[in-house]
Amino acid sequence: MNLPTLDIQRHGHVAQVWLNRPDVRNAFNEATIQELTHAFQSIGQDQTVRAVVLGAHGKAFSAGGDLNWMRAMADYSWAENHADAAHLAGMLWAIANCPVPVIARVQGDCYGGGVGLVAACDMAVAVDSAGFCLSEVKLGLIPATIAPYVIRAIGERSAHRYFVTAERMNAQRAQALGLVQEVCAVDSLDAVVDGLVHAIVANGPHAVRASKRLIRDTAGMPLTAGLRDQTARTIADIRASDEGKAGVNAFLHKTTPPWQGKAN
């Protein structure tokens, strides 16, 4: 993929998507939004990909919206603003609905829409010096398109505070809220991310994808007879699959399952 604002790499079963506008602190504009959407849609269609790392080049992970992009929006009509916002919402949706786990590699500060990028990922690792801020209200705006993902990550109660105060959070606070799962020193960042990647690719690739769907399909659902039957059917499907049978057989006979030992 020839995407000027991104650097996309492939290492075995792992795709790496790097924000590549370090001169503007990886702030995103129309091109970045379009390219991220296209990248994650394309990666999601590749059955050989088992995990994705979303990172950034430069000192900042993402400063949110690009100033020139925001300046142009100031003159947009309501219809133009709606269309533009729909593209942004589509980008977040593409990341969140990527069939395989997406890991945010946060090497620096993360503001506004950048927080939405992190929240749309399945898990996040941040350096201990990174700062986070839902800064929209400082500009008289609101974090609307990122709200479903951020609220899901930090909870409604914390959203009530940070959406309206625009306080800066350090990495430790972001971890306590659930926005990131691991905080580490900068020289340990790649090792921690690699550890998560290796743990994922060691598992059954179809089971990993099904686990991500399972979370999406059951999170927040009421405990009903329908949900009970749905989960029973889901595990039956996996148990009866070639991968499920091979995995259980390997466990019982203390052999290596077929998906291990291949290029990662």
C-alpha atoms as a printed R data frame, in Angstrom:
    type eleno elety resid chain resno       x       y      z
1   ATOM     1    CA   MET     A     1   0.000   0.000  0.000
2   ATOM     2    CA   ASN     A     2   1.362   3.418 -1.015
3   ATOM     3    CA   LEU     A     3   0.060   5.631  1.795
4   ATOM     4    CA   PRO     A     4   2.061   8.869  2.207
5   ATOM     5    CA   THR     A     5   1.057   9.671  5.811
6   ATOM     6    CA   LEU     A     6   1.607   6.123  7.073
7   ATOM     7    CA   ASP     A     7   4.485   3.671  7.210
8   ATOM     8    CA   ILE     A     8   3.122   0.133  6.898
9   ATOM     9    CA   GLN     A     9   5.379  -2.840  7.531
10  ATOM    10    CA   ARG     A    10   4.850  -6.572  7.647
11  ATOM    11    CA   HIS     A    11   6.824  -8.991  9.813
12  ATOM    12    CA   GLY     A    12   5.566 -12.530  9.399
13  ATOM    13    CA   HIS     A    13   2.033 -12.683 10.760
14  ATOM    14    CA   VAL     A    14   2.232  -9.191 12.263
15  ATOM    15    CA   ALA     A    15   1.281  -5.945 10.511
16  ATOM    16    CA   GLN     A    16   2.714  -2.664 11.793
17  ATOM    17    CA   VAL     A    17   0.940   0.592 10.995
18  ATOM    18    CA   TRP     A    18   2.972   3.687 11.857
19  ATOM    19    CA   LEU     A    19   1.632   7.228 11.878
20  ATOM    20    CA   ASN     A    20   4.264   9.046  9.857
21  ATOM    21    CA   ARG     A    21   3.796  12.797 10.222
22  ATOM    22    CA   PRO     A    22   6.328  13.515 12.987
23  ATOM    23    CA   ASP     A    23   6.759  17.130 11.861
24  ATOM    24    CA   VAL     A    24   3.180  17.859 13.016
25  ATOM    25    CA   ARG     A    25   3.261  15.486 16.000
26  ATOM    26    CA   ASN     A    26   1.317  12.922 13.975
27  ATOM    27    CA   ALA     A    27  -1.794  15.064 13.917
28  ATOM    28    CA   PHE     A    28  -4.243  13.644 11.412
29  ATOM    29    CA   ASN     A    29  -5.994  15.276  8.490
30  ATOM    30    CA   GLU     A    30  -8.275  14.063  5.702
31  ATOM    31    CA   ALA     A    31  -5.468  12.065  4.101
32  ATOM    32    CA   THR     A    32  -4.475  10.313  7.336
33  ATOM    33    CA   ILE     A    33  -8.093   9.449  8.103
34  ATOM    34    CA   GLN     A    34  -8.620   8.006  4.641
35  ATOM    35    CA   GLU     A    35  -5.338   6.077  4.711
36  ATOM    36    CA   LEU     A    36  -5.878   4.607  8.181
37  ATOM    37    CA   THR     A    37  -9.352   3.478  7.162
38  ATOM    38    CA   HIS     A    38  -8.035   1.859  3.992
39  ATOM    39    CA   ALA     A    39  -5.086   0.267  5.808
40  ATOM    40    CA   PHE     A    40  -7.183  -1.398  8.497
41  ATOM    41    CA   GLN     A    41  -9.853  -2.516  6.054
42  ATOM    42    CA   SER     A    42  -7.160  -4.124  3.871
43  ATOM    43    CA   ILE     A    43  -5.364  -5.729  6.816
44  ATOM    44    CA   GLY     A    44  -8.642  -7.096  8.109
45  ATOM    45    CA   GLN     A    45  -9.194  -8.935  4.828
46  ATOM    46    CA   ASP     A    46  -5.789 -10.648  5.021
47  ATOM    47    CA   GLN     A    47  -6.335 -14.046  6.639
48  ATOM    48    CA   THR     A    48  -2.604 -14.459  7.307
49  ATOM    49    CA   VAL     A    49  -2.424 -11.476  9.676
50  ATOM    50    CA   ARG     A    50  -2.720 -12.431 13.347
51  ATOM    51    CA   ALA     A    51  -1.987  -9.131 15.094
52  ATOM    52    CA   VAL     A    52  -1.575  -5.430 14.304
53  ATOM    53    CA   VAL     A    53   0.607  -2.870 16.068
54  ATOM    54    CA   LEU     A    54  -0.449   0.773 15.706
55  ATOM    55    CA   GLY     A    55   2.510   3.036 16.457
56  ATOM    56    CA   ALA     A    56   3.920   6.411 15.529
57  ATOM    57    CA   HIS     A    57   7.226   7.860 14.402
58  ATOM    58    CA   GLY     A    58   8.650  10.873 16.221
59  ATOM    59    CA   LYS     A    59   8.223  12.209 19.743
60  ATOM    60    CA   ALA     A    60   4.413  12.282 19.929
61  ATOM    61    CA   PHE     A    61   1.946   9.478 19.323
62  ATOM    62    CA   SER     A    62  -0.727  11.864 18.025
63  ATOM    63    CA   ALA     A    63  -1.695  15.452 18.718
64  ATOM    64    CA   GLY     A    64  -5.216  14.804 17.419
65  ATOM    65    CA   GLY     A    65  -6.558  16.976 14.603
66  ATOM    66    CA   ASP     A    66  -4.178  18.801 12.273
67  ATOM    67    CA   LEU     A    67  -4.410  22.593 12.619
68  ATOM    68    CA   ASN     A    68  -4.795  23.200  8.890
69  ATOM    69    CA   TRP     A    69  -7.544  20.576  8.729
70  ATOM    70    CA   MET     A    70  -9.303  22.190 11.692
71  ATOM    71    CA   ARG     A    71  -8.877  25.640 10.151
72  ATOM    72    CA   ALA     A    72 -10.587  24.456  6.988
73  ATOM    73    CA   MET     A    73 -13.449  22.968  9.004
74  ATOM    74    CA   ALA     A    74 -14.160  26.375 10.539
75  ATOM    75    CA   ASP     A    75 -15.670  27.422  7.203
76  ATOM    76    CA   TYR     A    76 -17.567  24.180  6.552
77  ATOM    77    CA   SER     A    77 -21.341  24.046  6.380
78  ATOM    78    CA   TRP     A    78 -23.203  21.643  8.660
79  ATOM    79    CA   ALA     A    79 -23.445  19.098  5.840
80  ATOM    80    CA   GLU     A    80 -19.721  19.356  5.125
81  ATOM    81    CA   ASN     A    81 -18.913  18.970  8.819
82  ATOM    82    CA   HIS     A    82 -21.157  15.930  9.040
83  ATOM    83    CA   ALA     A    83 -19.503  14.285  6.047
84  ATOM    84    CA   ASP     A    84 -16.043  15.020  7.437
85  ATOM    85    CA   ALA     A    85 -16.948  13.678 10.885
86  ATOM    86    CA   ALA     A    86 -18.412  10.556  9.302
87  ATOM    87    CA   HIS     A    87 -15.043   9.810  7.732
88  ATOM    88    CA   LEU     A    88 -13.367  10.168 11.140
89  ATOM    89    CA   ALA     A    89 -15.965   7.883 12.723
90  ATOM    90    CA   GLY     A    90 -15.392   5.385  9.916
91  ATOM    91    CA   MET     A    91 -11.659   5.355 10.611
92  ATOM    92    CA   LEU     A    92 -12.201   4.535 14.288
93  ATOM    93    CA   TRP     A    93 -14.745   1.881 13.338
94  ATOM    94    CA   ALA     A    94 -12.245   0.259 10.947
95  ATOM    95    CA   ILE     A    95  -9.644   0.021 13.714
96  ATOM    96    CA   ALA     A    96 -12.051  -1.253 16.364
97  ATOM    97    CA   ASN     A    97 -13.582  -3.808 14.003
98  ATOM    98    CA   CYS     A    98 -10.324  -5.160 12.624
99  ATOM    99    CA   PRO     A    99 -10.801  -8.940 13.001
100 ATOM   100    CA   VAL     A   100  -7.467  -9.451 14.770
101 ATOM   101    CA   PRO     A   101  -6.156  -7.804 17.958
102 ATOM   102    CA   VAL     A   102  -4.754  -4.292 17.554
103 ATOM   103    CA   ILE     A   103  -2.095  -3.093 19.994
104 ATOM   104    CA   ALA     A   104  -1.457   0.637 20.425
105 ATOM   105    CA   ARG     A   105   2.264   1.379 20.905
106 ATOM   106    CA   VAL     A   106   2.219   4.790 22.585
107 ATOM   107    CA   GLN     A   107   5.723   6.242 22.630
108 ATOM   108    CA   GLY     A   108   4.745   9.851 23.385
109 ATOM   109    CA   ASP     A   109   1.974  12.310 24.099
110 ATOM   110    CA   CYS     A   110  -1.554  11.601 22.939
111 ATOM   111    CA   TYR     A   111  -4.220  14.296 22.680
112 ATOM   112    CA   GLY     A   112  -7.784  14.681 21.448
113 ATOM   113    CA   GLY     A   113  -8.484  12.303 18.605
114 ATOM   114    CA   GLY     A   114  -5.230  10.530 19.365
115 ATOM   115    CA   VAL     A   115  -6.836   9.275 22.576
116 ATOM   116    CA   GLY     A   116  -9.624   7.929 20.383
117 ATOM   117    CA   LEU     A   117  -7.090   6.008 18.309
118 ATOM   118    CA   VAL     A   118  -5.725   4.357 21.449
119 ATOM   119    CA   ALA     A   119  -9.206   3.612 22.792
120 ATOM   120    CA   ALA     A   120 -10.249   2.011 19.488
121 ATOM   121    CA   CYS     A   121  -7.413  -0.500 19.817
122 ATOM   122    CA   ASP     A   122  -7.855  -3.711 21.800
123 ATOM   123    CA   MET     A   123  -4.957  -3.003 24.139
124 ATOM   124    CA   ALA     A   124  -2.328  -0.329 24.644
125 ATOM   125    CA   VAL     A   125   1.214  -0.036 25.958
126 ATOM   126    CA   ALA     A   126   2.539   3.426 26.833
127 ATOM   127    CA   VAL     A   127   5.880   4.807 27.936
128 ATOM   128    CA   ASP     A   128   5.875   6.261 31.436
129 ATOM   129    CA   SER     A   129   6.548   9.760 30.103
130 ATOM   130    CA   ALA     A   130   3.481   9.868 27.836
131 ATOM   131    CA   GLY     A   131   0.646  12.268 28.579
132 ATOM   132    CA   PHE     A   132  -2.996  11.987 27.577
133 ATOM   133    CA   CYS     A   133  -5.640  14.680 27.236
134 ATOM   134    CA   LEU     A   134  -9.194  14.855 25.948
135 ATOM   135    CA   SER     A   135  -8.652  18.457 24.956
136 ATOM   136    CA   GLU     A   136 -11.657  19.152 22.719
137 ATOM   137    CA   VAL     A   137 -13.601  21.373 25.128
138 ATOM   138    CA   LYS     A   138 -10.642  23.758 25.282
139 ATOM   139    CA   LEU     A   139 -11.475  24.559 21.663
140 ATOM   140    CA   GLY     A   140 -15.205  24.731 22.242
141 ATOM   141    CA   LEU     A   141 -15.653  21.283 20.719
142 ATOM   142    CA   ILE     A   142 -16.601  17.863 22.082
143 ATOM   143    CA   PRO     A   143 -15.007  14.401 21.690
144 ATOM   144    CA   ALA     A   144 -18.058  13.072 19.858
145 ATOM   145    CA   THR     A   145 -16.794  10.495 17.348
146 ATOM   146    CA   ILE     A   146 -14.249   9.072 19.771
147 ATOM   147    CA   ALA     A   147 -16.716   8.986 22.690
148 ATOM   148    CA   PRO     A   148 -18.006   5.401 22.236
149 ATOM   149    CA   TYR     A   149 -14.467   4.028 22.322
150 ATOM   150    CA   VAL     A   150 -13.142   6.237 25.109
151 ATOM   151    CA   ILE     A   151 -16.176   5.633 27.335
152 ATOM   152    CA   ARG     A   152 -15.834   1.908 26.734
153 ATOM   153    CA   ALA     A   153 -12.173   2.162 27.786
154 ATOM   154    CA   ILE     A   154 -12.348   4.418 30.848
155 ATOM   155    CA   GLY     A   155 -15.977   4.059 31.923
156 ATOM   156    CA   GLU     A   156 -18.839   6.522 32.097
157 ATOM   157    CA   ARG     A   157 -17.880   7.956 35.496
158 ATOM   158    CA   SER     A   158 -14.342   8.900 34.441
159 ATOM   159    CA   ALA     A   159 -15.638  10.251 31.131
160 ATOM   160    CA   HIS     A   160 -17.843  12.669 33.084
161 ATOM   161    CA   ARG     A   161 -14.667  14.165 34.520
162 ATOM   162    CA   TYR     A   162 -12.144  14.103 31.701
163 ATOM   163    CA   PHE     A   163 -14.495  15.072 28.868
164 ATOM   164    CA   VAL     A   164 -15.364  18.349 30.610
165 ATOM   165    CA   THR     A   165 -12.142  19.253 32.449
166 ATOM   166    CA   ALA     A   166  -9.659  18.533 29.646
167 ATOM   167    CA   GLU     A   167  -7.136  17.669 32.342
168 ATOM   168    CA   ARG     A   168  -3.853  16.141 31.287
169 ATOM   169    CA   MET     A   169  -3.386  12.573 32.512
170 ATOM   170    CA   ASN     A   170  -0.030  10.922 32.951
171 ATOM   171    CA   ALA     A   171   0.504   7.373 31.771
172 ATOM   172    CA   GLN     A   172  -0.024   5.925 35.226
173 ATOM   173    CA   ARG     A   173  -3.416   7.616 35.515
174 ATOM   174    CA   ALA     A   174  -4.364   6.438 32.031
175 ATOM   175    CA   GLN     A   175  -3.494   2.911 33.121
176 ATOM   176    CA   ALA     A   176  -5.563   3.190 36.300
177 ATOM   177    CA   LEU     A   177  -8.547   4.305 34.203
178 ATOM   178    CA   GLY     A   178  -8.127   1.404 31.770
179 ATOM   179    CA   LEU     A   179  -7.097   3.395 28.687
180 ATOM   180    CA   VAL     A   180  -3.747   1.589 28.607
181 ATOM   181    CA   GLN     A   181  -2.894  -1.809 30.075
182 ATOM   182    CA   GLU     A   182   0.889  -1.547 30.423
183 ATOM   183    CA   VAL     A   183   3.203   1.349 31.307
184 ATOM   184    CA   CYS     A   184   6.938   0.937 30.868
185 ATOM   185    CA   ALA     A   185  10.222   2.770 30.414
186 ATOM   186    CA   VAL     A   186  10.941   3.928 26.883
187 ATOM   187    CA   ASP     A   187  13.754   1.416 26.433
188 ATOM   188    CA   SER     A   188  11.373  -1.421 27.335
189 ATOM   189    CA   LEU     A   189   8.527  -0.397 25.025
190 ATOM   190    CA   ASP     A   190   9.332  -2.673 22.108
191 ATOM   191    CA   ALA     A   191   9.987  -5.642 24.382
192 ATOM   192    CA   VAL     A   192   6.613  -5.234 26.113
193 ATOM   193    CA   VAL     A   193   4.764  -4.839 22.801
194 ATOM   194    CA   ASP     A   194   6.628  -7.821 21.334
195 ATOM   195    CA   GLY     A   195   5.659  -9.895 24.357
196 ATOM   196    CA   LEU     A   196   1.973  -9.233 23.692
197 ATOM   197    CA   VAL     A   197   2.403  -9.946 19.986
198 ATOM   198    CA   HIS     A   198   4.187 -13.231 20.614
199 ATOM   199    CA   ALA     A   199   1.517 -14.296 23.115
200 ATOM   200    CA   ILE     A   200  -1.190 -13.631 20.515
201 ATOM   201    CA   VAL     A   201   0.460 -15.385 17.569
202 ATOM   202    CA   ALA     A   202   1.198 -18.459 19.704
203 ATOM   203    CA   ASN     A   203  -2.553 -19.085 19.894
204 ATOM   204    CA   GLY     A   204  -4.999 -20.530 17.396
205 ATOM   205    CA   PRO     A   205  -5.519 -17.810 14.766
206 ATOM   206    CA   HIS     A   206  -9.198 -18.585 14.236
207 ATOM   207    CA   ALA     A   207  -9.769 -18.803 17.986
208 ATOM   208    CA   VAL     A   208  -8.169 -15.377 18.468
209 ATOM   209    CA   ARG     A   209 -10.452 -13.826 15.858
210 ATOM   210    CA   ALA     A   210 -13.464 -15.602 17.362
211 ATOM   211    CA   SER     A   211 -12.503 -14.344 20.830
212 ATOM   212    CA   LYS     A   212 -12.522 -10.758 19.598
213 ATOM   213    CA   ARG     A   213 -15.955 -11.299 18.043
214 ATOM   214    CA   LEU     A   214 -17.138 -12.925 21.265
215 ATOM   215    CA   ILE     A   215 -16.296  -9.817 23.267
216 ATOM   216    CA   ARG     A   216 -18.081  -7.595 20.763
217 ATOM   217    CA   ASP     A   217 -21.161  -9.820 20.725
218 ATOM   218    CA   THR     A   218 -21.517 -10.332 24.475
219 ATOM   219    CA   ALA     A   219 -20.146  -7.231 26.226
220 ATOM   220    CA   GLY     A   220 -22.945  -5.350 27.950
221 ATOM   221    CA   MET     A   221 -25.593  -7.846 26.867
222 ATOM   222    CA   PRO     A   222 -28.196  -8.922 29.440
223 ATOM   223    CA   LEU     A   223 -27.869 -12.460 30.788
224 ATOM   224    CA   THR     A   224 -30.757 -14.043 28.934
225 ATOM   225    CA   ALA     A   225 -31.592 -17.518 27.687
226 ATOM   226    CA   GLY     A   226 -30.785 -16.243 24.189
227 ATOM   227    CA   LEU     A   227 -27.273 -15.206 25.211
228 ATOM   228    CA   ARG     A   228 -26.797 -18.524 27.011
229 ATOM   229    CA   ASP     A   229 -27.682 -20.419 23.839
230 ATOM   230    CA   GLN     A   230 -25.596 -18.105 21.672
231 ATOM   231    CA   THR     A   231 -22.458 -18.755 23.714
232 ATOM   232    CA   ALA     A   232 -23.120 -22.503 23.744
233 ATOM   233    CA   ARG     A   233 -23.424 -22.489 19.964
234 ATOM   234    CA   THR     A   234 -20.261 -20.443 19.638
235 ATOM   235    CA   ILE     A   235 -18.111 -22.860 21.633
236 ATOM   236    CA   ALA     A   236 -19.699 -25.799 19.792
237 ATOM   237    CA   ASP     A   237 -18.651 -24.233 16.484
238 ATOM   238    CA   ILE     A   238 -15.066 -23.853 17.701
239 ATOM   239    CA   ARG     A   239 -14.869 -27.323 19.204
240 ATOM   240    CA   ALA     A   240 -16.095 -28.848 15.942
241 ATOM   241    CA   SER     A   241 -13.680 -26.810 13.790
242 ATOM   242    CA   ASP     A   242 -10.446 -28.246 12.362
243 ATOM   243    CA   GLU     A   243  -8.405 -25.800 14.428
244 ATOM   244    CA   GLY     A   244 -10.261 -26.621 17.635
245 ATOM   245    CA   LYS     A   245  -9.852 -30.356 17.133
246 ATOM   246    CA   ALA     A   246  -6.170 -29.970 16.282
247 ATOM   247    CA   GLY     A   247  -5.530 -27.788 19.315
248 ATOM   248    CA   VAL     A   248  -7.221 -30.116 21.789
249 ATOM   249    CA   ASN     A   249  -5.494 -33.123 20.218
250 ATOM   250    CA   ALA     A   250  -2.100 -31.409 20.521
251 ATOM   251    CA   PHE     A   251  -2.781 -30.585 24.164
252 ATOM   252    CA   LEU     A   252  -3.844 -34.124 25.021
253 ATOM   253    CA   HIS     A   253  -0.867 -35.689 23.242
254 ATOM   254    CA   LYS     A   254   1.618 -33.023 24.370
255 ATOM   255    CA   THR     A   255   2.544 -32.083 20.804
256 ATOM   256    CA   THR     A   256   2.897 -28.718 19.089
257 ATOM   257    CA   PRO     A   257  -0.316 -27.341 17.554
258 ATOM   258    CA   PRO     A   258  -0.101 -26.758 13.789
259 ATOM   259    CA   TRP     A   259  -0.198 -22.951 13.986
260 ATOM   260    CA   GLN     A   260   2.969 -22.728 16.092
261 ATOM   261    CA   GLY     A   261   6.442 -22.848 14.682
262 ATOM   262    CA   LYS     A   262   5.496 -20.772 11.649
263 ATOM   263    CA   ALA     A   263   6.917 -17.322 10.866
264 ATOM   264    CA   ASN     A   264   5.704 -14.663 13.265
